[in-house]
Amino acid sequence: MLRTLIQSLRDGVVTTRYPDAPAEVPERFRGAPEPEVGRPFGALPTASVCPTGAITAGEGAAYTIDLGRCIFCGRCADEPSDGAIRIGREFELSARRREDLLVRIGRDADGRVTELAPEPADTAALGERVAERIHRTLGRSLHLRHLDAGSCNACDWELVALLAPHYDVRRLGIDFVASPRHADGVIVTGSVTRNLEPAVRRTFEAVPEPRVVIAVGACGCSGGIAPASYASAGGVDQILPVDVYVPGCPPRPEAILFGILLAVGRIEAKRRPAPAR
Amino acid sequence: MALELDTIPALSAAVVSERLGARLGGRVAFSSAPRERDVTARLERADDLLEAVRELSGGLGMGLATVVATDERREREGDFKVRYVFEPARPTGEPLADLFVSVVVSAAATRPEVPSLTPLLPEADWHEREMRDLFGIEPIGHPDPRTLVLHDGWPAGLYPLRKDFDARMQPERLPAPEFPHVVVEGEGVFEIPVGPIHAGIIEPGHFRFSSVGETVLHLDARLFFTHRGLEKRVEGLTPRDAFFIAERLCGACSVSHALAFAEAVEQIAGVTAPPRARFLRVVALELERLYNHVGDIGNICAGASYHAGTSAGMRLKETLQRENEQLTGNRFLRGFVVPGGVYHDGAARAAAIDRVARETGDRLTELMLALERNPSVVDRLDDTGILTPEEARDLGVTGVAARASGIDRDARRDHPHAAFGGPGAVVPRVSTDAAGDVHARVTVRAAEAAESVRLLRQLVASLPPGPLCAPLPDVLPAWRTGVAVVESPRGASIHWLRTDGAGRVDRYHVRSASYANWPAVPVAALRAIVPDFPLVNKSFELCYACTDR
Ligand code: SF4
């Protein structure tokens, strides 16, 4: 007992101060792919370089990268593209609307890359209203039931990491609970497999209202490596109403924490609609 | 049998062909495939299968590594093929021969059938049920008629891995009766259903216990809830694109799967990764083993309610995952191994890796001392969840689970991959323990983690110079097969890959270490009480994702 105590004292406090202090990411960290404004538009890589179909190159000036599909492999920046795409360091990518995850790249009069503003909001997003209700009902705390709906387990391990001493999300009033009946919402990893769909629906229905749904990882956001097929629904929003999307493959623990705080309305999304005109 | 045991010849392709040929009266054609050193034995008659397998598993002491079915109805012979891949399995204390023997049988295009191996080889059970579900190939004589991969409500007569099945099809869910779990009935016998959604943050599976009081009489485990159809998904992709999916079969074994896939591709292309890349691949592989093992030891502490240990394990794991991210840009080491070599160099991180490995080793020693000194923990681990050496052998168990039941096998030594073979080969020390209980699995894991620490420190101090990647051809050769084995943190994972006429993926099959080990969990659970099941389960630490695919 004494030995354990001495060891703990020696280790000291390892817990991060995130989100109060920014998280540092290593030099090689692969965040969101970003357009390099001013490079020749024609140098952008073809859509086929992306293994998950996250890149869409339409007619003329339409070029988008869907962060909900992106597995952050870095390949689009590796292709010879005259530096038109680079891998950025941003990981706080969570958004309330699926379309907020689109990086929209345009072409100016000189044929150069520009970054377009996100799609404007039509009405106040439903997610915001739920977040408001959750906020009103529950204050700042959020208890979530985790649902593995067919992940590769990487996202799940990152959720486990959030409970570890380095992140200790309980310090923020966030916890993962055993029963959906004790939960304020579900946090779902995986693309929702056919074999899990009934269990996913039933678990969600057992959560009292108001309830949030957070989709974690490329598979949760869009199907990721398992798009719609005989075995996969192709994303959480095919089955449940999603309030917050957390891109990543897997998202690092702080990225998931960012998404959870967004769901409860304690933080503002960086990727959000332009104000309606 | 005893006589045969004593007279096993040193295994080689020549010996195997000679013995098989004699046993089958010549009704077999041999070729050296997939690798030059291997044997592919094409049987004239599927009825000879059992005879061939008796020779391989009995006389020659080989074990079933994997079973791969293919739909070749559009190819020349217009049939289905089933390949039963065997490997040397009787430990000798020496490296086993790096040899695969594939016995190939044909099954008719209409009503495909093959004799079932399961009555003879329990380890064939799941492979055959999977083949029945996904290809509609019936293993005649299989004792278990239940589905495995496709769950309730899947329409009869639809086989997703057949070539004429469109992967995007989402058949309607039909009304279905409750799945027939195998349960024990009798006075005082309770049925305890658990899952698929569990109380903690873990992967989904369903466990049906039959118990009297706390004693487990039977455990029926139902898996494949996370079946994502990934083997079908990669068909028709270029191996370069398929690689990213292979790397994501499993989070915790990302490097192992990436490496096995990459080596299969390199085999097909006839390319060898440069020396520096092969050594860096081992660095990634041992980092993966180390972060998994320390985390798993922590989780076993959780199963034994020793929370200081749980917390220590989590802390060590997190420290390592942060180093993973420094080295590769990803906490699960994704994006490091690539077909042809590695993406990043390790020189800049050598000192940091050396330090983190050393500290992890020191802390783990402290943790193991504290654990061994704590009688309330040791009492939970001792004699709990025993898997006997015979059971481990019959079920074809691999990795820590096998070595903790006294089976001296390790693919790093027996199927050398990355820098475990070739010039300047890295030689891992293999640890075993004969007890087969939870305690043995903890001890073996700790010894392996210590060995990973030693290997990592040795590796980063002596990386050979040279390029990081060998160029691969843009298009891979057509109709070639590659087979690769990697010792993942959970044991040997076997990847089988074949290209089609355009050099794209025709068939990809993965037998993960967890796939091989799952059937052992219900057996070990019989030597535990119900409340100890989480502990037994964690001592095996199996994934669902790479099992279910
Ligand atoms: S980084 Fe994302 S967008 Fe770029 S190729 Fe990879 S998955 Fe596609």
mmCIF file with all atom_site columns, N, CA and C and ligand atoms in Angstrom, chain A residues 33 50-52 54-55 65 70-76, ligand 1:
data_model
loop_
_atom_site.group_PDB
_atom_site.id
_atom_site.type_symbol
_atom_site.label_atom_id
_atom_site.label_alt_id
_atom_site.label_comp_id
_atom_site.label_asym_id
_atom_site.label_entity_id
_atom_site.label_seq_id
_atom_site.pdbx_PDB_ins_code
_atom_site.Cartn_x
_atom_site.Cartn_y
_atom_site.Cartn_z
_atom_site.occupancy
_atom_site.B_iso_or_equiv
_atom_site.pdbx_formal_charge
_atom_site.auth_seq_id
_atom_site.auth_comp_id
_atom_site.auth_asym_id
_atom_site.auth_atom_id
_atom_site.pdbx_PDB_model_num
ATOM   1  N  N   . PRO A 1 33 ? -6.492  17.322 -44.331 1.00 0.00 ? 33 PRO A N   1
ATOM   2  C  CA  . PRO A 1 33 ? -5.885  17.816 -45.571 1.00 0.00 ? 33 PRO A CA  1
ATOM   3  C  C   . PRO A 1 33 ? -6.448  19.201 -45.909 1.00 0.00 ? 33 PRO A C   1
ATOM   4  N  N   . CYS A 1 50 ? -7.688  8.943  -53.532 1.00 0.00 ? 50 CYS A N   1
ATOM   5  C  CA  . CYS A 1 50 ? -8.177  8.752  -52.168 1.00 0.00 ? 50 CYS A CA  1
ATOM   6  C  C   . CYS A 1 50 ? -8.773  7.352  -52.006 1.00 0.00 ? 50 CYS A C   1
ATOM   7  N  N   . PRO A 1 51 ? -8.247  6.574  -51.051 1.00 0.00 ? 51 PRO A N   1
ATOM   8  C  CA  . PRO A 1 51 ? -8.703  5.188  -50.931 1.00 0.00 ? 51 PRO A CA  1
ATOM   9  C  C   . PRO A 1 51 ? -10.137 5.055  -50.426 1.00 0.00 ? 51 PRO A C   1
ATOM   10 N  N   . THR A 1 52 ? -10.693 6.099  -49.803 1.00 0.00 ? 52 THR A N   1
ATOM   11 C  CA  . THR A 1 52 ? -12.058 5.973  -49.284 1.00 0.00 ? 52 THR A CA  1
ATOM   12 C  C   . THR A 1 52 ? -13.046 6.860  -50.032 1.00 0.00 ? 52 THR A C   1
ATOM   13 N  N   . ALA A 1 54 ? -12.990 10.112 -50.427 1.00 0.00 ? 54 ALA A N   1
ATOM   14 C  CA  . ALA A 1 54 ? -13.287 11.363 -49.727 1.00 0.00 ? 54 ALA A CA  1
ATOM   15 C  C   . ALA A 1 54 ? -13.180 12.564 -50.655 1.00 0.00 ? 54 ALA A C   1
ATOM   16 N  N   . ILE A 1 55 ? -12.483 12.392 -51.766 1.00 0.00 ? 55 ILE A N   1
ATOM   17 C  CA  . ILE A 1 55 ? -12.279 13.513 -52.678 1.00 0.00 ? 55 ILE A CA  1
ATOM   18 C  C   . ILE A 1 55 ? -13.281 13.422 -53.822 1.00 0.00 ? 55 ILE A C   1
ATOM   19 N  N   . ILE A 1 65 ? -13.132 17.926 -50.310 1.00 0.00 ? 65 ILE A N   1
ATOM   20 C  CA  . ILE A 1 65 ? -12.578 16.840 -49.511 1.00 0.00 ? 65 ILE A CA  1
ATOM   21 C  C   . ILE A 1 65 ? -13.533 16.653 -48.335 1.00 0.00 ? 65 ILE A C   1
ATOM   22 N  N   . CYS A 1 70 ? -12.601 10.925 -44.809 1.00 0.00 ? 70 CYS A N   1
ATOM   23 C  CA  . CYS A 1 70 ? -11.134 10.892 -44.814 1.00 0.00 ? 70 CYS A CA  1
ATOM   24 C  C   . CYS A 1 70 ? -10.605 9.961  -43.718 1.00 0.00 ? 70 CYS A C   1
ATOM   25 N  N   . ILE A 1 71 ? -9.624  9.125  -44.076 1.00 0.00 ? 71 ILE A N   1
ATOM   26 C  CA  . ILE A 1 71 ? -8.976  8.294  -43.059 1.00 0.00 ? 71 ILE A CA  1
ATOM   27 C  C   . ILE A 1 71 ? -7.587  8.840  -42.719 1.00 0.00 ? 71 ILE A C   1
ATOM   28 N  N   . PHE A 1 72 ? -7.299  10.055 -43.151 1.00 0.00 ? 72 PHE A N   1
ATOM   29 C  CA  . PHE A 1 72 ? -6.094  10.767 -42.756 1.00 0.00 ? 72 PHE A CA  1
ATOM   30 C  C   . PHE A 1 72 ? -4.827  9.976  -43.095 1.00 0.00 ? 72 PHE A C   1
ATOM   31 N  N   . CYS A 1 73 ? -4.844  9.419  -44.305 1.00 0.00 ? 73 CYS A N   1
ATOM   32 C  CA  . CYS A 1 73 ? -3.705  8.605  -44.735 1.00 0.00 ? 73 CYS A CA  1
ATOM   33 C  C   . CYS A 1 73 ? -2.587  9.462  -45.305 1.00 0.00 ? 73 CYS A C   1
ATOM   34 N  N   . GLY A 1 74 ? -2.919  10.678 -45.738 1.00 0.00 ? 74 GLY A N   1
ATOM   35 C  CA  . GLY A 1 74 ? -1.885  11.577 -46.230 1.00 0.00 ? 74 GLY A CA  1
ATOM   36 C  C   . GLY A 1 74 ? -1.543  11.397 -47.704 1.00 0.00 ? 74 GLY A C   1
ATOM   37 N  N   . ARG A 1 75 ? -2.224  10.480 -48.361 1.00 0.00 ? 75 ARG A N   1
ATOM   38 C  CA  . ARG A 1 75 ? -1.824  10.163 -49.717 1.00 0.00 ? 75 ARG A CA  1
ATOM   39 C  C   . ARG A 1 75 ? -2.070  11.311 -50.688 1.00 0.00 ? 75 ARG A C   1
ATOM   40 N  N   . CYS A 1 76 ? -3.158  12.062 -50.497 1.00 0.00 ? 76 CYS A N   1
ATOM   41 C  CA  . CYS A 1 76 ? -3.458  13.139 -51.449 1.00 0.00 ? 76 CYS A CA  1
ATOM   42 C  C   . CYS A 1 76 ? -2.354  14.193 -51.450 1.00 0.00 ? 76 CYS A C   1
HETATM 43 S  S1  . SF4 C 2 .  ? -5.710  12.089 -46.453 1.00 0.00 ? 1  SF4 C S1  1
HETATM 44 FE FE1 . SF4 C 2 .  ? -7.955  11.836 -46.512 1.00 0.00 ? 1  SF4 C FE1 1
HETATM 45 S  S2  . SF4 C 2 .  ? -8.587  12.889 -48.385 1.00 0.00 ? 1  SF4 C S2  1
HETATM 46 FE FE2 . SF4 C 2 .  ? -6.374  12.574 -48.563 1.00 0.00 ? 1  SF4 C FE2 1
HETATM 47 S  S3  . SF4 C 2 .  ? -6.185  10.638 -49.682 1.00 0.00 ? 1  SF4 C S3  1
HETATM 48 FE FE3 . SF4 C 2 .  ? -6.118  10.105 -47.494 1.00 0.00 ? 1  SF4 C FE3 1
HETATM 49 S  S4  . SF4 C 2 .  ? -8.236  9.637  -46.932 1.00 0.00 ? 1  SF4 C S4  1
HETATM 50 FE FE4 . SF4 C 2 .  ? -8.309  10.721 -48.927 1.00 0.00 ? 1  SF4 C FE4 1
#
